[in-house]
Amino acid sequence: MAQAFRPLAVVTGASSGIGLGLARCCAQAGHDLVIAADNAEIEQAGLSLRALGGAVETVQADLSTKDGVELLCNAVSWGGRTPEILCANAGIGLGDGFLDQDIARALQVVDTNIAGTLRLVHRVGRDMRSAGAGRILIVGSIAGFTPGAFQAVYNGTKAFLDSFSFALRAELEGSGISVTCLMPGVTDTEFFERAGLEDTKLAQAKKDDPDDVARIGFDAMMRGEGDVVSGWSNKLKTALSLLTPAETLTRAHRREAEPGSGR
């Protein structure tokens, strides 16, 4: 790792999409990086980020497991610095009806999105609390406002993260640590391919640019805001979801996410 005078940022799910965009924002703001993802593409991401001038440590780890989170935390602590920023972005999805899903894959969604995030935030958050300063960005989703037929597990994990972010922020008030929840909508990433959602209306809808979403989240975090929904159409969807019965929301989601709906 580089000299201790550069602040350190940790970004997960940083091989592509929103995570890579967040890592780029951190690097452009003068941070060294520890970035992680569960695929070998993290090395290419590291090369592109090093071109921005800072030190970049890459970690390929499965953050759905305790060992994977431990591997990342060991890389973070190796340089002897407490991160100034943690962007907890790692997450996966899974389409299809719940009873038709492979239960191991469904549980991996829970373990990645919820358990892995909790383990990482707990470890890094404690170090930040000891230092008396830090910024945590948790990537939730506007999906957390909708019971997601044919994405039941994924939407449930995002509802958890949205709620957890607000609660943690309240607990850390006055500690010097801010917690921000970034809630994107449909974004142009590898999410749909990895989740098996390619043949759905949801996957074929107009998507937001991941770099734009990342910048919105990063700026909100740096301002110390509690939450931000990226994009005006997503803000409108979120507002309407608070006024719409859950059954109506679920039926609408089914029309978008049911296998074959895109045909």
C-alpha atoms as an extended CHARMM CRD file, in Angstrom:
* protein
*
       263  EXT
         1         1  MET       CA              0.0000000000        0.0000000000        0.0000000000  PROA      1               0.0000000000
         2         2  ALA       CA              1.0220000000        3.6190000000       -0.4570000000  PROA      2               0.0000000000
         3         3  GLN       CA              2.1600000000        6.1930000000        2.0590000000  PROA      3               0.0000000000
         4         4  ALA       CA             -0.1310000000        6.8700000000        5.0070000000  PROA      4               0.0000000000
         5         5  PHE       CA             -0.8330000000       10.4660000000        4.0550000000  PROA      5               0.0000000000
         6         6  ARG       CA             -3.4430000000        9.4200000000        1.4830000000  PROA      6               0.0000000000
         7         7  PRO       CA             -6.8640000000        8.5220000000        2.8810000000  PROA      7               0.0000000000
         8         8  LEU       CA             -8.0910000000        4.9860000000        2.2510000000  PROA      8               0.0000000000
         9         9  ALA       CA            -11.3830000000        3.8820000000        0.6830000000  PROA      9               0.0000000000
        10        10  VAL       CA            -12.7690000000        0.3440000000        0.5400000000  PROA      10              0.0000000000
        11        11  VAL       CA            -15.2100000000       -0.5240000000       -2.2440000000  PROA      11              0.0000000000
        12        12  THR       CA            -16.8710000000       -3.9050000000       -2.7880000000  PROA      12              0.0000000000
        13        13  GLY       CA            -18.4320000000       -5.2080000000       -5.9700000000  PROA      13              0.0000000000
        14        14  ALA       CA            -15.9090000000       -2.9840000000       -7.7240000000  PROA      14              0.0000000000
        15        15  SER       CA            -15.0760000000       -5.0030000000      -10.8400000000  PROA      15              0.0000000000
        16        16  SER       CA            -17.7730000000       -3.2600000000      -12.8950000000  PROA      16              0.0000000000
        17        17  GLY       CA            -20.9740000000       -1.2370000000      -12.7460000000  PROA      17              0.0000000000
        18        18  ILE       CA            -21.8270000000        1.0000000000       -9.8070000000  PROA      18              0.0000000000
        19        19  GLY       CA            -18.9850000000       -0.3920000000       -7.6900000000  PROA      19              0.0000000000
        20        20  LEU       CA            -16.3390000000        0.4610000000      -10.2610000000  PROA      20              0.0000000000
        21        21  GLY       CA            -17.8950000000        3.8980000000      -10.6190000000  PROA      21              0.0000000000
        22        22  LEU       CA            -17.7230000000        4.4380000000       -6.8520000000  PROA      22              0.0000000000
        23        23  ALA       CA            -14.0910000000        3.3270000000       -6.7840000000  PROA      23              0.0000000000
        24        24  ARG       CA            -13.3260000000        5.7710000000       -9.5860000000  PROA      24              0.0000000000
        25        25  CYS       CA            -14.9990000000        8.6010000000       -7.6400000000  PROA      25              0.0000000000
        26        26  CYS       CA            -12.9050000000        7.7660000000       -4.5790000000  PROA      26              0.0000000000
        27        27  ALA       CA             -9.6840000000        7.6510000000       -6.5860000000  PROA      27              0.0000000000
        28        28  GLN       CA            -10.4530000000       10.9560000000       -8.2740000000  PROA      28              0.0000000000
        29        29  ALA       CA            -11.0190000000       12.4650000000       -4.8200000000  PROA      29              0.0000000000
        30        30  GLY       CA             -7.4820000000       11.4690000000       -3.7790000000  PROA      30              0.0000000000
        31        31  HSD       CA             -8.0110000000        8.1440000000       -2.0150000000  PROA      31              0.0000000000
        32        32  ASP       CA             -5.9850000000        4.9760000000       -2.1200000000  PROA      32              0.0000000000
        33        33  LEU       CA             -8.1910000000        1.9440000000       -2.6250000000  PROA      33              0.0000000000
        34        34  VAL       CA             -8.8470000000       -1.5730000000       -1.4900000000  PROA      34              0.0000000000
        35        35  ILE       CA            -11.3470000000       -3.0000000000       -3.9710000000  PROA      35              0.0000000000
        36        36  ALA       CA            -13.0160000000       -6.3900000000       -3.9480000000  PROA      36              0.0000000000
        37        37  ALA       CA            -15.1890000000       -8.5810000000       -6.1490000000  PROA      37              0.0000000000
        38        38  ASP       CA            -15.8930000000      -12.2840000000       -6.5700000000  PROA      38              0.0000000000
        39        39  ASN       CA            -14.4690000000      -12.4920000000      -10.0920000000  PROA      39              0.0000000000
        40        40  ALA       CA            -11.1220000000      -12.1180000000      -11.8280000000  PROA      40              0.0000000000
        41        41  GLU       CA            -12.2580000000       -8.8970000000      -13.5230000000  PROA      41              0.0000000000
        42        42  ILE       CA            -11.2360000000       -7.0950000000      -10.3330000000  PROA      42              0.0000000000
        43        43  GLU       CA             -7.6320000000       -7.1870000000      -11.5490000000  PROA      43              0.0000000000
        44        44  GLN       CA             -8.4980000000       -5.2790000000      -14.7370000000  PROA      44              0.0000000000
        45        45  ALA       CA            -10.4700000000       -2.8010000000      -12.6710000000  PROA      45              0.0000000000
        46        46  GLY       CA             -7.3910000000       -2.3200000000      -10.5010000000  PROA      46              0.0000000000
        47        47  LEU       CA             -5.2470000000       -1.5190000000      -13.5220000000  PROA      47              0.0000000000
        48        48  SER       CA             -7.6730000000        1.1370000000      -14.7300000000  PROA      48              0.0000000000
        49        49  LEU       CA             -7.9170000000        2.7130000000      -11.2680000000  PROA      49              0.0000000000
        50        50  ARG       CA             -4.1470000000        2.8230000000      -10.7350000000  PROA      50              0.0000000000
        51        51  ALA       CA             -3.9700000000        5.0350000000      -13.8160000000  PROA      51              0.0000000000
        52        52  LEU       CA             -5.7040000000        7.7050000000      -11.7170000000  PROA      52              0.0000000000
        53        53  GLY       CA             -2.6000000000        8.0160000000       -9.5350000000  PROA      53              0.0000000000
        54        54  GLY       CA             -3.3180000000        6.2420000000       -6.2700000000  PROA      54              0.0000000000
        55        55  ALA       CA             -2.4040000000        2.8680000000       -4.8030000000  PROA      55              0.0000000000
        56        56  VAL       CA             -4.9230000000        0.1040000000       -5.4160000000  PROA      56              0.0000000000
        57        57  GLU       CA             -5.0590000000       -3.2400000000       -3.6220000000  PROA      57              0.0000000000
        58        58  THR       CA             -7.2950000000       -5.8110000000       -5.3300000000  PROA      58              0.0000000000
        59        59  VAL       CA             -9.0030000000       -8.6770000000       -3.5230000000  PROA      59              0.0000000000
        60        60  GLN       CA            -10.8610000000      -11.4840000000       -5.2520000000  PROA      60              0.0000000000
        61        61  ALA       CA            -13.1500000000      -12.9120000000       -2.5900000000  PROA      61              0.0000000000
        62        62  ASP       CA            -16.6200000000      -14.3650000000       -2.1800000000  PROA      62              0.0000000000
        63        63  LEU       CA            -18.1940000000      -11.9420000000        0.2720000000  PROA      63              0.0000000000
        64        64  SER       CA            -21.1240000000      -14.2870000000        0.8670000000  PROA      64              0.0000000000
        65        65  THR       CA            -18.7690000000      -16.2490000000        3.1280000000  PROA      65              0.0000000000
        66        66  LYS       CA            -17.1420000000      -15.4290000000        6.4410000000  PROA      66              0.0000000000
        67        67  ASP       CA            -13.7510000000      -16.3780000000        5.0080000000  PROA      67              0.0000000000
        68        68  GLY       CA            -14.2260000000      -14.0570000000        2.0370000000  PROA      68              0.0000000000
        69        69  VAL       CA            -15.0040000000      -11.0860000000        4.2710000000  PROA      69              0.0000000000
        70        70  GLU       CA            -12.0330000000      -11.9910000000        6.4800000000  PROA      70              0.0000000000
        71        71  LEU       CA             -9.7660000000      -12.0370000000        3.4230000000  PROA      71              0.0000000000
        72        72  LEU       CA            -10.8980000000       -8.5300000000        2.5050000000  PROA      72              0.0000000000
        73        73  CYS       CA            -10.5580000000       -7.2220000000        6.0650000000  PROA      73              0.0000000000
        74        74  ASN       CA             -7.0320000000       -8.6160000000        6.2930000000  PROA      74              0.0000000000
        75        75  ALA       CA             -6.1250000000       -6.7190000000        3.1200000000  PROA      75              0.0000000000
        76        76  VAL       CA             -7.6030000000       -3.5380000000        4.5790000000  PROA      76              0.0000000000
        77        77  SER       CA             -5.7630000000       -3.8280000000        7.8930000000  PROA      77              0.0000000000
        78        78  TRP       CA             -2.4430000000       -4.8300000000        6.3030000000  PROA      78              0.0000000000
        79        79  GLY       CA             -1.5490000000       -1.2060000000        5.5250000000  PROA      79              0.0000000000
        80        80  GLY       CA             -2.2110000000       -0.1340000000        9.1120000000  PROA      80              0.0000000000
        81        81  ARG       CA             -4.7380000000        2.5200000000        8.1540000000  PROA      81              0.0000000000
        82        82  THR       CA             -8.3810000000        2.9190000000        9.1220000000  PROA      82              0.0000000000
        83        83  PRO       CA            -10.5280000000        3.4690000000        6.0270000000  PROA      83              0.0000000000
        84        84  GLU       CA            -12.0300000000        6.9110000000        5.6830000000  PROA      84              0.0000000000
        85        85  ILE       CA            -14.6760000000        5.5370000000        3.3010000000  PROA      85              0.0000000000
        86        86  LEU       CA            -16.4730000000        2.2070000000        3.0040000000  PROA      86              0.0000000000
        87        87  CYS       CA            -18.7150000000        1.6540000000       -0.0120000000  PROA      87              0.0000000000
        88        88  ALA       CA            -20.6030000000       -1.5900000000        0.6260000000  PROA      88              0.0000000000
        89        89  ASN       CA            -21.8600000000       -2.2540000000       -2.8760000000  PROA      89              0.0000000000
        90        90  ALA       CA            -21.4190000000       -6.0110000000       -3.3830000000  PROA      90              0.0000000000
        91        91  GLY       CA            -24.7170000000       -7.6640000000       -4.2110000000  PROA      91              0.0000000000
        92        92  ILE       CA            -26.3130000000      -10.2650000000       -6.4640000000  PROA      92              0.0000000000
        93        93  GLY       CA            -29.8210000000      -11.0160000000       -7.6510000000  PROA      93              0.0000000000
        94        94  LEU       CA            -31.8360000000      -14.0130000000       -8.7620000000  PROA      94              0.0000000000
        95        95  GLY       CA            -34.8850000000      -14.1840000000      -10.9780000000  PROA      95              0.0000000000
        96        96  ASP       CA            -37.6850000000      -16.7860000000      -11.3350000000  PROA      96              0.0000000000
        97        97  GLY       CA            -40.3160000000      -17.9150000000       -8.8590000000  PROA      97              0.0000000000
        98        98  PHE       CA            -39.0170000000      -18.7380000000       -5.4150000000  PROA      98              0.0000000000
        99        99  LEU       CA            -40.0900000000      -22.3950000000       -5.4760000000  PROA      99              0.0000000000
       100       100  ASP       CA            -38.3980000000      -22.8040000000       -8.8710000000  PROA      100             0.0000000000
       101       101  GLN       CA            -35.0790000000      -21.3830000000       -7.7030000000  PROA      101             0.0000000000
       102       102  ASP       CA            -32.1060000000      -23.4210000000       -6.5660000000  PROA      102             0.0000000000
       103       103  ILE       CA            -32.2890000000      -22.8530000000       -2.8130000000  PROA      103             0.0000000000
       104       104  ALA       CA            -28.4900000000      -22.7220000000       -2.5690000000  PROA      104             0.0000000000
       105       105  ARG       CA            -28.4260000000      -19.8100000000       -5.0140000000  PROA      105             0.0000000000
       106       106  ALA       CA            -31.2800000000      -18.0650000000       -3.1930000000  PROA      106             0.0000000000
       107       107  LEU       CA            -29.4100000000      -18.3520000000        0.0830000000  PROA      107             0.0000000000
       108       108  GLN       CA            -26.2610000000      -17.0240000000       -1.5880000000  PROA      108             0.0000000000
       109       109  VAL       CA            -28.2230000000      -13.8660000000       -2.4280000000  PROA      109             0.0000000000
       110       110  VAL       CA            -29.0750000000      -13.4810000000        1.2630000000  PROA      110             0.0000000000
       111       111  ASP       CA            -25.5210000000      -14.2790000000        2.3680000000  PROA      111             0.0000000000
       112       112  THR       CA            -23.9690000000      -11.8150000000       -0.1040000000  PROA      112             0.0000000000
       113       113  ASN       CA            -26.4000000000       -8.9390000000        0.1750000000  PROA      113             0.0000000000
       114       114  ILE       CA            -27.1450000000       -9.1390000000        3.8940000000  PROA      114             0.0000000000
       115       115  ALA       CA            -24.6920000000      -11.3100000000        5.8600000000  PROA      115             0.0000000000
       116       116  GLY       CA            -21.6180000000      -10.1940000000        3.9260000000  PROA      116             0.0000000000
       117       117  THR       CA            -22.5800000000       -6.5440000000        4.1980000000  PROA      117             0.0000000000
       118       118  LEU       CA            -23.2330000000       -6.8480000000        7.9340000000  PROA      118             0.0000000000
       119       119  ARG       CA            -19.9120000000       -8.5650000000        8.5970000000  PROA      119             0.0000000000
       120       120  LEU       CA            -17.9720000000       -5.9590000000        6.6420000000  PROA      120             0.0000000000
       121       121  VAL       CA            -19.7610000000       -2.9100000000        8.0350000000  PROA      121             0.0000000000
       122       122  HSD       CA            -19.3760000000       -4.2910000000       11.5630000000  PROA      122             0.0000000000
       123       123  ARG       CA            -15.6220000000       -4.7820000000       11.2040000000  PROA      123             0.0000000000
       124       124  VAL       CA            -14.8050000000       -1.5480000000        9.3960000000  PROA      124             0.0000000000
       125       125  GLY       CA            -17.3960000000        0.4590000000       11.2990000000  PROA      125             0.0000000000
       126       126  ARG       CA            -15.7910000000       -0.4450000000       14.6260000000  PROA      126             0.0000000000
       127       127  ASP       CA            -12.4240000000        0.7580000000       13.3800000000  PROA      127             0.0000000000
       128       128  MET       CA            -14.0090000000        3.9930000000       12.1820000000  PROA      128             0.0000000000
       129       129  ARG       CA            -15.6940000000        4.4740000000       15.5620000000  PROA      129             0.0000000000
       130       130  SER       CA            -12.3500000000        4.0500000000       17.3400000000  PROA      130             0.0000000000
       131       131  ALA       CA            -10.8750000000        6.6680000000       14.9940000000  PROA      131             0.0000000000
       132       132  GLY       CA            -13.8500000000        8.9660000000       15.4990000000  PROA      132             0.0000000000
       133       133  ALA       CA            -14.4580000000        9.5110000000       11.7880000000  PROA      133             0.0000000000
       134       134  GLY       CA            -15.6100000000        7.7880000000        8.6240000000  PROA      134             0.0000000000
       135       135  ARG       CA            -18.1650000000        7.6180000000        5.8570000000  PROA      135             0.0000000000
       136       136  ILE       CA            -20.1870000000        4.5060000000        5.0410000000  PROA      136             0.0000000000
       137       137  LEU       CA            -22.1880000000        4.1450000000        1.8400000000  PROA      137             0.0000000000
       138       138  ILE       CA            -24.5320000000        1.1590000000        1.6480000000  PROA      138             0.0000000000
       139       139  VAL       CA            -26.0340000000        0.4050000000       -1.7550000000  PROA      139             0.0000000000
       140       140  GLY       CA            -29.6530000000       -0.5410000000       -1.2520000000  PROA      140             0.0000000000
       141       141  SER       CA            -32.2630000000       -0.1740000000       -3.9840000000  PROA      141             0.0000000000
       142       142  ILE       CA            -35.6800000000        1.2220000000       -4.7490000000  PROA      142             0.0000000000
       143       143  ALA       CA            -36.5230000000       -2.4990000000       -5.0910000000  PROA      143             0.0000000000
       144       144  GLY       CA            -36.6430000000       -2.4900000000       -1.3110000000  PROA      144             0.0000000000
       145       145  PHE       CA            -39.9260000000       -0.5570000000       -1.4800000000  PROA      145             0.0000000000
       146       146  THR       CA            -41.6810000000       -3.2520000000       -3.5420000000  PROA      146             0.0000000000
       147       147  PRO       CA            -42.5030000000       -6.8830000000       -2.7220000000  PROA      147             0.0000000000
       148       148  GLY       CA            -40.8070000000       -8.3650000000       -5.7810000000  PROA      148             0.0000000000
       149       149  ALA       CA            -42.7170000000      -11.2240000000       -7.3630000000  PROA      149             0.0000000000
       150       150  PHE       CA            -40.1590000000      -13.3330000000       -9.2800000000  PROA      150             0.0000000000
       151       151  GLN       CA            -37.4290000000      -11.4850000000       -7.3740000000  PROA      151             0.0000000000
       152       152  ALA       CA            -38.7880000000      -12.1850000000       -3.9240000000  PROA      152             0.0000000000
       153       153  VAL       CA            -35.4830000000      -12.8980000000       -2.2060000000  PROA      153             0.0000000000
       154       154  TYR       CA            -33.5300000000      -10.0730000000       -3.8570000000  PROA      154             0.0000000000
       155       155  ASN       CA            -36.1370000000       -7.3980000000       -3.1290000000  PROA      155             0.0000000000
       156       156  GLY       CA            -36.3620000000       -8.6630000000        0.4420000000  PROA      156             0.0000000000
       157       157  THR       CA            -32.6100000000       -8.2510000000        0.9240000000  PROA      157             0.0000000000
       158       158  LYS       CA            -32.7440000000       -4.7130000000       -0.3940000000  PROA      158             0.0000000000
       159       159  ALA       CA            -35.6290000000       -3.8600000000        1.9410000000  PROA      159             0.0000000000
       160       160  PHE       CA            -33.3800000000       -5.0530000000        4.7630000000  PROA      160             0.0000000000
       161       161  LEU       CA            -30.4220000000       -2.9480000000        3.6260000000  PROA      161             0.0000000000
       162       162  ASP       CA            -32.5400000000        0.1840000000        3.1750000000  PROA      162             0.0000000000
       163       163  SER       CA            -33.9240000000       -0.2070000000        6.7060000000  PROA      163             0.0000000000
       164       164  PHE       CA            -30.5830000000       -1.1720000000        8.2430000000  PROA      164             0.0000000000
       165       165  SER       CA            -28.8750000000        1.8940000000        6.7730000000  PROA      165             0.0000000000
       166       166  PHE       CA            -31.3320000000        4.2970000000        8.4010000000  PROA      166             0.0000000000
       167       167  ALA       CA            -31.0790000000        2.5020000000       11.7550000000  PROA      167             0.0000000000
       168       168  LEU       CA            -27.2780000000        2.4370000000       11.7440000000  PROA      168             0.0000000000
       169       169  ARG       CA            -27.1490000000        6.1130000000       10.8370000000  PROA      169             0.0000000000
       170       170  ALA       CA            -29.2930000000        6.9480000000       13.8770000000  PROA      170             0.0000000000
       171       171  GLU       CA            -27.1320000000        4.8050000000       16.1630000000  PROA      171             0.0000000000
       172       172  LEU       CA            -23.9520000000        6.5420000000       14.9940000000  PROA      172             0.0000000000
       173       173  GLU       CA            -25.2530000000       10.0940000000       15.3240000000  PROA      173             0.0000000000
       174       174  GLY       CA            -22.5780000000       12.2150000000       16.9870000000  PROA      174             0.0000000000
       175       175  SER       CA            -19.8490000000        9.6070000000       16.4850000000  PROA      175             0.0000000000
       176       176  GLY       CA            -18.1660000000       11.3120000000       13.5370000000  PROA      176             0.0000000000
       177       177  ILE       CA            -19.3650000000        8.5450000000       11.1960000000  PROA      177             0.0000000000
       178       178  SER       CA            -21.9920000000        9.1970000000        8.5450000000  PROA      178             0.0000000000
       179       179  VAL       CA            -24.0980000000        6.4630000000        6.9240000000  PROA      179             0.0000000000
       180       180  THR       CA            -25.6680000000        7.0140000000        3.5100000000  PROA      180             0.0000000000
       181       181  CYS       CA            -28.0040000000        4.6740000000        1.6460000000  PROA      181             0.0000000000
       182       182  LEU       CA            -27.8330000000        4.8470000000       -2.1500000000  PROA      182             0.0000000000
       183       183  MET       CA            -31.0490000000        3.5310000000       -3.7040000000  PROA      183             0.0000000000
       184       184  PRO       CA            -30.7130000000        3.0710000000       -7.4770000000  PROA      184             0.0000000000
       185       185  GLY       CA            -33.3540000000        1.8910000000       -9.8900000000  PROA      185             0.0000000000
       186       186  VAL       CA            -32.7980000000       -0.2100000000      -13.0000000000  PROA      186             0.0000000000
       187       187  THR       CA            -29.1390000000        0.3390000000      -13.9130000000  PROA      187             0.0000000000
       188       188  ASP       CA            -27.1150000000       -0.7980000000      -16.9160000000  PROA      188             0.0000000000
       189       189  THR       CA            -24.8950000000       -3.4240000000      -15.2640000000  PROA      189             0.0000000000
       190       190  GLU       CA            -24.2430000000       -7.1730000000      -15.4490000000  PROA      190             0.0000000000
       191       191  PHE       CA            -26.9260000000       -7.7080000000      -12.8000000000  PROA      191             0.0000000000
       192       192  PHE       CA            -29.6280000000       -8.9450000000      -15.1690000000  PROA      192             0.0000000000
       193       193  GLU       CA            -27.4220000000      -11.4450000000      -16.9370000000  PROA      193             0.0000000000
       194       194  ARG       CA            -26.0590000000      -12.8450000000      -13.6850000000  PROA      194             0.0000000000
       195       195  ALA       CA            -29.5470000000      -13.0490000000      -12.1820000000  PROA      195             0.0000000000
       196       196  GLY       CA            -31.0470000000      -14.8510000000      -15.1820000000  PROA      196             0.0000000000
       197       197  LEU       CA            -33.4440000000      -12.0140000000      -15.9560000000  PROA      197             0.0000000000
       198       198  GLU       CA            -32.5420000000      -11.3460000000      -19.6000000000  PROA      198             0.0000000000
       199       199  ASP       CA            -35.9530000000      -12.3470000000      -20.9870000000  PROA      199             0.0000000000
       200       200  THR       CA            -37.9520000000      -10.0410000000      -18.7080000000  PROA      200             0.0000000000
       201       201  LYS       CA            -39.4580000000       -6.6170000000      -19.3110000000  PROA      201             0.0000000000
       202       202  LEU       CA            -37.3760000000       -5.3850000000      -16.3880000000  PROA      202             0.0000000000
       203       203  ALA       CA            -34.1420000000       -6.2690000000      -18.1580000000  PROA      203             0.0000000000
       204       204  GLN       CA            -35.2900000000       -4.6080000000      -21.3770000000  PROA      204             0.0000000000
       205       205  ALA       CA            -36.3770000000       -1.3500000000      -19.7550000000  PROA      205             0.0000000000
       206       206  LYS       CA            -34.4530000000        1.9030000000      -20.1200000000  PROA      206             0.0000000000
       207       207  LYS       CA            -31.5510000000        1.8010000000      -17.6980000000  PROA      207             0.0000000000
       208       208  ASP       CA            -29.5390000000        4.3970000000      -15.8120000000  PROA      208             0.0000000000
       209       209  ASP       CA            -25.8220000000        4.8300000000      -16.4280000000  PROA      209             0.0000000000
       210       210  PRO       CA            -23.8620000000        3.2040000000      -13.5570000000  PROA      210             0.0000000000
       211       211  ASP       CA            -21.2600000000        5.9750000000      -13.4840000000  PROA      211             0.0000000000
       212       212  ASP       CA            -24.0120000000        8.5720000000      -13.0630000000  PROA      212             0.0000000000
       213       213  VAL       CA            -25.5600000000        6.5180000000      -10.2500000000  PROA      213             0.0000000000
       214       214  ALA       CA            -22.1770000000        6.1520000000       -8.5550000000  PROA      214             0.0000000000
       215       215  ARG       CA            -21.4980000000        9.8890000000       -8.7320000000  PROA      215             0.0000000000
       216       216  ILE       CA            -24.9040000000       10.6730000000       -7.2080000000  PROA      216             0.0000000000
       217       217  GLY       CA            -24.2340000000        8.2690000000       -4.3510000000  PROA      217             0.0000000000
       218       218  PHE       CA            -20.6700000000        9.4460000000       -3.7750000000  PROA      218             0.0000000000
       219       219  ASP       CA            -21.6520000000       13.1110000000       -3.6790000000  PROA      219             0.0000000000
       220       220  ALA       CA            -24.4940000000       12.3880000000       -1.2330000000  PROA      220             0.0000000000
       221       221  MET       CA            -22.0890000000       10.4540000000        0.9990000000  PROA      221             0.0000000000
       222       222  MET       CA            -19.5640000000       13.2790000000        0.9720000000  PROA      222             0.0000000000
       223       223  ARG       CA            -22.3230000000       15.7140000000        1.9420000000  PROA      223             0.0000000000
       224       224  GLY       CA            -23.2640000000       13.4290000000        4.8260000000  PROA      224             0.0000000000
       225       225  GLU       CA            -26.7970000000       12.8210000000        3.5860000000  PROA      225             0.0000000000
       226       226  GLY       CA            -28.7800000000        9.8910000000        4.9550000000  PROA      226             0.0000000000
       227       227  ASP       CA            -30.1610000000        8.5960000000        1.6820000000  PROA      227             0.0000000000
       228       228  VAL       CA            -30.4090000000        9.3420000000       -1.9950000000  PROA      228             0.0000000000
       229       229  VAL       CA            -32.5320000000        7.8890000000       -4.7970000000  PROA      229             0.0000000000
       230       230  SER       CA            -30.7530000000        8.2230000000       -8.1440000000  PROA      230             0.0000000000
       231       231  GLY       CA            -32.7890000000        9.7650000000      -10.9450000000  PROA      231             0.0000000000
       232       232  TRP       CA            -36.0730000000       11.6610000000      -11.0210000000  PROA      232             0.0000000000
       233       233  SER       CA            -38.0940000000        8.7480000000      -12.4200000000  PROA      233             0.0000000000
       234       234  ASN       CA            -36.8780000000        6.5620000000       -9.5640000000  PROA      234             0.0000000000
       235       235  LYS       CA            -37.7400000000        9.2680000000       -7.0390000000  PROA      235             0.0000000000
       236       236  LEU       CA            -41.2720000000        9.3310000000       -8.4800000000  PROA      236             0.0000000000
       237       237  LYS       CA            -41.5540000000        5.5270000000       -8.3220000000  PROA      237             0.0000000000
       238       238  THR       CA            -40.4220000000        5.5700000000       -4.7170000000  PROA      238             0.0000000000
       239       239  ALA       CA            -42.9160000000        8.2560000000       -3.7510000000  PROA      239             0.0000000000
       240       240  LEU       CA            -45.7650000000        6.3920000000       -5.4650000000  PROA      240             0.0000000000
       241       241  SER       CA            -44.7920000000        3.1210000000       -3.8170000000  PROA      241             0.0000000000
       242       242  LEU       CA            -45.3880000000        4.6860000000       -0.4020000000  PROA      242             0.0000000000
       243       243  LEU       CA            -48.9890000000        5.4400000000       -1.4130000000  PROA      243             0.0000000000
       244       244  THR       CA            -49.7760000000        2.1920000000       -3.2230000000  PROA      244             0.0000000000
       245       245  PRO       CA            -51.0660000000       -1.0250000000       -1.6010000000  PROA      245             0.0000000000
       246       246  ALA       CA            -48.4540000000       -3.7880000000       -1.4340000000  PROA      246             0.0000000000
       247       247  GLU       CA            -50.6330000000       -6.1900000000       -3.4320000000  PROA      247             0.0000000000
       248       248  THR       CA            -50.8850000000       -3.6920000000       -6.2790000000  PROA      248             0.0000000000
       249       249  LEU       CA            -47.1350000000       -3.1150000000       -6.2580000000  PROA      249             0.0000000000
       250       250  THR       CA            -46.4750000000       -6.8520000000       -6.3320000000  PROA      250             0.0000000000
       251       251  ARG       CA            -48.7830000000       -7.4460000000       -9.2980000000  PROA      251             0.0000000000
       252       252  ALA       CA            -47.0910000000       -4.6540000000      -11.2200000000  PROA      252             0.0000000000
       253       253  HSD       CA            -43.6750000000       -6.1020000000      -10.4240000000  PROA      253             0.0000000000
       254       254  ARG       CA            -44.8000000000       -9.5200000000      -11.6150000000  PROA      254             0.0000000000
       255       255  ARG       CA            -45.6070000000       -8.0890000000      -15.0410000000  PROA      255             0.0000000000
       256       256  GLU       CA            -42.0470000000       -6.7500000000      -15.2560000000  PROA      256             0.0000000000
       257       257  ALA       CA            -40.0440000000       -9.6160000000      -13.7510000000  PROA      257             0.0000000000
       258       258  GLU       CA            -41.9220000000      -12.7940000000      -14.7150000000  PROA      258             0.0000000000
       259       259  PRO       CA            -39.8030000000      -15.0780000000      -16.9400000000  PROA      259             0.0000000000
       260       260  GLY       CA            -40.6540000000      -14.5280000000      -20.5890000000  PROA      260             0.0000000000
       261       261  SER       CA            -42.3690000000      -11.1830000000      -19.9890000000  PROA      261             0.0000000000
       262       262  GLY       CA            -39.8870000000       -9.4760000000      -22.2920000000  PROA      262             0.0000000000
       263       263  ARG       CA            -40.9690000000      -11.5170000000      -25.2800000000  PROA      263             0.0000000000
